[in-house]
Every structure is written in C-alpha cells, then in structure tokens.
Amino acid sequence: MAFLSLKIGLFLSLAAVLAPVGAVGQDQPFLIGSSVISEMKYKPGFAHFDYVNPDAPKGGDLRLSASGAFDTFNPLLAKGQAAVGLSLVYDTLMKPAEDELLVSYGLLAEGLSFPADVSSATFRLREEAKWADGQPVTPEDVIFSLDKTKELNPLTANYYRHVLKAEKTGERDVTFTFDEKNNRELPNILGQLVVVPKHWWEGQGPDGKPRDISKTTLEPVMGSGPYKIASFSPGATIRYELRDDYWGKDLNVNVGQNNFRNVTYTYFGDRDVEFEAFRAGNSDYWQETTAARWATGYDFPAVKEGRIKKEEVANPLRSTGIMQALVPNMRRDLFKDIRVRQALNYGLDFEELNRTVAFNSYKRIDSYFWNTDLASTGLPQGRELEILQGMKDKVPPEVFTTPYTNPVGGDPQKSRDNLRKAIGLLKEAGWEIKNNRMVNTKTGQPMSFEILLSSPMLERWAVPYANNLKKIGIDARVRTVDASQAVNRERSFDYDMIWNVWAQTLNPGNEQADYWGSGSVNQQGSRNYAGIANPAVDELVRMIIFAPNREEQVAAIKAMDRVLLANHYVIPLFYRDTYNIAYWNTVTHPAEFPAYGLGFPDAWWSTSAK
C-alpha cells in the first residue's frame, strides 16, 4: 500500500504551529505537520511546495503501464490484486514533501497534536474536506478506516497494532489512543492512513445489494482524492479522470500538482512487451530496471531524434536504504542452519553476473540500509558497541571481530574458491557430496529447493545462480509464476526462497517489527519473509522504536544491521544508486526534481495542455 512506501517519522523536533485552529488537551498546539530531524521548511500559510510549477497547465493525458493484472478496487483488503493508481482516488490525513527529508504536512487534516508522552494523537479534519458525492469527511470515516484496515489487512494490522482505539473528540477531531507511551512514530504513520467513506461502503451498490468492504470489488470506488475511476477493462486497463469538483485542488500541498486530465494504466503480462509498448509510443513514461537494456536498448529513432528523453536521477534514492536479496524461508528445516544460508551466498558470483548481464552497472548490497548513512561499516564503536555488548550472548561473535563482507568472484579461480568454502560450510552443517549430489549425511536426503520468482526478467540472474549451485550438487530450481500467484504464496509463506526488495526510510520504526520481529513470523501477510525469530533482533527493534533521540536511534539501527547481516538471513543481491527514467516529449516536469523524489506523476504535466 502507498502509505508504507511513504513512511515518515518524528523525533519531536517542533513543527510549525497552525495558529488559528486552537489547541487540544492540556494546551497542546495543533501543528501543520511534523519533521524527523530538522526544522520544517514550510511555515503556516505557505503558498505551495517549491519544487512544483504553480502555473502548470491542467489537461492532456498520461499513459502508463503496469505488470500483471488487477481484480479489485478495494484499497484496504489483503485479498486479490488491487488496481495500480488507487492512491489517486484517496486522500490521506497528511502528505509528504519531496524536497524535505521525512517531513509531512496536513492534507485531510489541517492539524495534528499530541501530548509530550505521545500517549495519543489528535487530528483535526479540514472543514472543507469532502467526498466525491459532496458529503464531508468526518471523524467517523477515519475511525471506520482504521478499524477496517486493521481487521482486513494483516500487514496494516501489525503496522497499527499499538493503536488501542480511535474516537471522535470534537466536531472535526479524531483522537487515537496508544497502548504504550513514547512511540514517537505512531502519530506520523497514522497520518498515512488511507481514509475511505464509511457511508459509501455501508450503503448499497448499483445492484441494490449492500456493499461489503471485506470482499474484492470491481465497482468503481468513491474517494476524497483528486481523481475518480472513469472507465476500466477488468484486469487490463483503468482510466482515472481529474475531478473538477475536487475539494482540495487549491490547497497549498496540492498547488501545481494533479495536472493530467486523464491517467490511464495498461497492464502487460511480460515486461519486455511492456517496454515495446513504451517504445512504440503507447505509454509516456518508463522506469528502466534492466541494466543491459539501458545500455544497449535505446538505439532507436525516437531517442536519437529527442522525442524520448533519458535521465539518470539519484534523487529518489537519497532517502532510501535498499536491501534486495534472495530470501530463504527459515520456516523450512533446510534453511534453519546459519552455515547453510552462508554457503548459499558463496554460490552467487555477483561480479561475473554483473559483467555478463548488467554491463557492470550494479553494486553489491552489504547492508540492510545500503547506500545511506544508517548502514553499518567497519567494526562497532561507541554507543553502537555498548548496545551490542549488552546482548553479547545473543549475537554471533563475528559482530565484534569481523566486518560483514560478501564473497567476491569474477574469475574462475575465485569462483572455485568460493564454491569450496560453500562445500566446507555445508559439511560442517551435516551435508556431503555423493554421486554429484549434495545430501544430508544422516538422512541421505538431497539438498533441493525452489526459487520462486514473480517476473521472467529476474530469471537472467536466478538461473545462472541455480546453475552455479548445481556444480556442488545442490538442486536449485527456478520457477516463475504470475504476480497474483506470487503475492498469494508470499502472503502465506508458501515458498522455499523468493526474490524480495525491502526499501527503508531514514527513520526506521514500527515496520521493523513486521520485517524482522518474532511476532510477525507466523502472521500471514507480514513481510518477515525470512522467518526471523531472534531475541536480540526483537530487543533492537524496540530500541529503535523507543529511542529517545536520533543518536540513540542510529546506534540501534546500525547494531541491528550488524546482527541481521551476521546471521546470514538473506543472500544480498545488488542495486543501482540512480533511477533510470525515459519519457516521451508528450509529458514534462519542472526544471529541477525535488531533492528526494521525482514529483511523478503529481508535479508533471502534459505538453499538449494549455
């Protein structure tokens, strides 16, 4: 869901006070927004975000593509495949600014307030906030949205598990009460809550039957956002149309944004076919994720003639830590032994694959917060070392003696050496090669597992990896399924190994329990794909969430990074430190991108619009 990728946080660095709206509780002021680590850039009454073009014309079309298919417009339900672009239909309580690091401002809510101990948070809704049918957005809608998202979606239930209750505390005020104090992130993650209309979902559909928010639906849903679902073909296309009557079109956080009259998504079952549609001019924008194609696949007339522009942009990754990895499922006995997992990393020759598949354009990931200042490096020192020494009996001893590094290949000798090390680790774990097969010394069972992929484009990496493992008798099979089947199997942990990407903000918090916490191991729909249940990790997650200041939080994050790496829970893969984008001259963007994003599609506009 969209709010997870936009997660923001707060260390009670004071935000700008929203002067006219009064106070709540014990004279706690309402704030126009919140900030993590710096003073907020925008003050009460600001006109618009600096990175937008306030005079951007409205009109024209934006044609985009998507992979797979969709079968529901229900934005809260963890069933089916929700249509891409639904965030255009719904507003959230707060909206992030892409030119500030971890800062958000009021959207549906004009203000946010909380006591010093952060035992609750109160949002005051804007009086002018309306649903598409003209009815006001109410505290009852917010309460309904929280209750239903916790009831129907295990992932968000875990995310909001510390929200004890929500209640109406004023005509436009809704107060969330927490089951613990000083969890400073909770007010802000509530600002990302997708708010749906209670009266619409509890009403009757066009067939005269009551709607049911616990089920998938292809009835065009109603929201409070700038767009409505105008037309669709089930699973294939969906067109969103800009609402002329959108209540928030002149709001400062929206000025210069939501510029396209129509936004249309067309679905494709194959990524290569999807690119050909872009190349043929049937879609306007493309984010390239294949290094080989970026290097050699744009030698065609539209690029040479300047009708398609190519750009490499670092901005979106400046605030994102990436862990892309092959993830063995420790719910399977095969992967419970740390030596087995470590051996599987020695079977990956990244340098050779990077050269032959990707024109040496990728970098190997060596941290769960790769490419950010939160990544651990060298040996632990200072407060980070103190934290780890306090749990010395719970973490691998290498944490204190050996900085984490991935195996290095790239030539036949190094590759052979790495496979020998893998064989040695497997021998220690009770495995041996017999008749060219890696078998368990006690049971005689061969080592065999399936690598589950959701896209054929990943096979160019996974198949050579599986073939390399076969050299030491490991039967690793690559299986690619459609996106819907992949999601369902991931939700139920029905896999041996998957390919996954975790994207971290620079303010990690409550979601870490969902990623790595013991409480999420058996919670279907969680993102603890590896099946991690480690008391040290649990303790570090709580230290991150309840850190009293930024310094303590960073120390705990780096300590957790070291513990995760030392346990070899995943086989780290690779990533780029830039976004590769291409787009037709039918669309354009402001002169400069925001510092931490692309402003896409919100701040872009059609060149045909007047």
mmCIF file of C-alpha atoms in Angstrom, residues 42 70 80 114 146 155 162 171 185 199 219 235 385-386 388-389 395 444 491 493 512 554 601 608:
data_model
loop_
_atom_site.group_PDB
_atom_site.id
_atom_site.type_symbol
_atom_site.label_atom_id
_atom_site.label_comp_id
_atom_site.label_asym_id
_atom_site.label_seq_id
_atom_site.Cartn_x
_atom_site.Cartn_y
_atom_site.Cartn_z
ATOM 1 C CA TYR A 42 7.437 25.413 5.121
ATOM 2 C CA PHE A 70 -5.928 -6.433 -11.205
ATOM 3 C CA GLY A 80 -6.743 -10.092 -4.746
ATOM 4 C CA PHE A 114 -0.127 15.035 20.732
ATOM 5 C CA LEU A 146 -8.602 2.399 10.877
ATOM 6 C CA LEU A 155 0.168 -6.157 7.217
ATOM 7 C CA HIS A 162 -0.189 -0.203 19.097
ATOM 8 C CA GLU A 171 -16.835 18.032 15.682
ATOM 9 C CA GLU A 185 6.402 7.367 15.186
ATOM 10 C CA HIS A 199 -21.387 5.822 4.358
ATOM 11 C CA GLU A 219 -17.379 -1.363 -8.635
ATOM 12 C CA GLY A 235 -7.513 -6.828 -15.359
ATOM 13 C CA LEU A 385 29.350 -1.193 20.597
ATOM 14 C CA GLU A 386 27.815 -0.672 24.039
ATOM 15 C CA LEU A 388 25.877 -4.974 21.242
ATOM 16 C CA GLN A 389 27.979 -5.780 24.304
ATOM 17 C CA VAL A 395 24.584 -12.340 18.809
ATOM 18 C CA GLY A 444 20.575 -39.182 2.664
ATOM 19 C CA ARG A 491 1.417 -13.845 1.992
ATOM 20 C CA PHE A 493 4.842 -18.132 3.296
ATOM 21 C CA GLN A 512 10.906 -3.147 11.542
ATOM 22 C CA VAL A 554 21.008 5.485 14.723
ATOM 23 C CA PRO A 601 3.260 11.990 -11.624
ATOM 24 C CA SER A 608 -0.380 19.422 -25.031
#
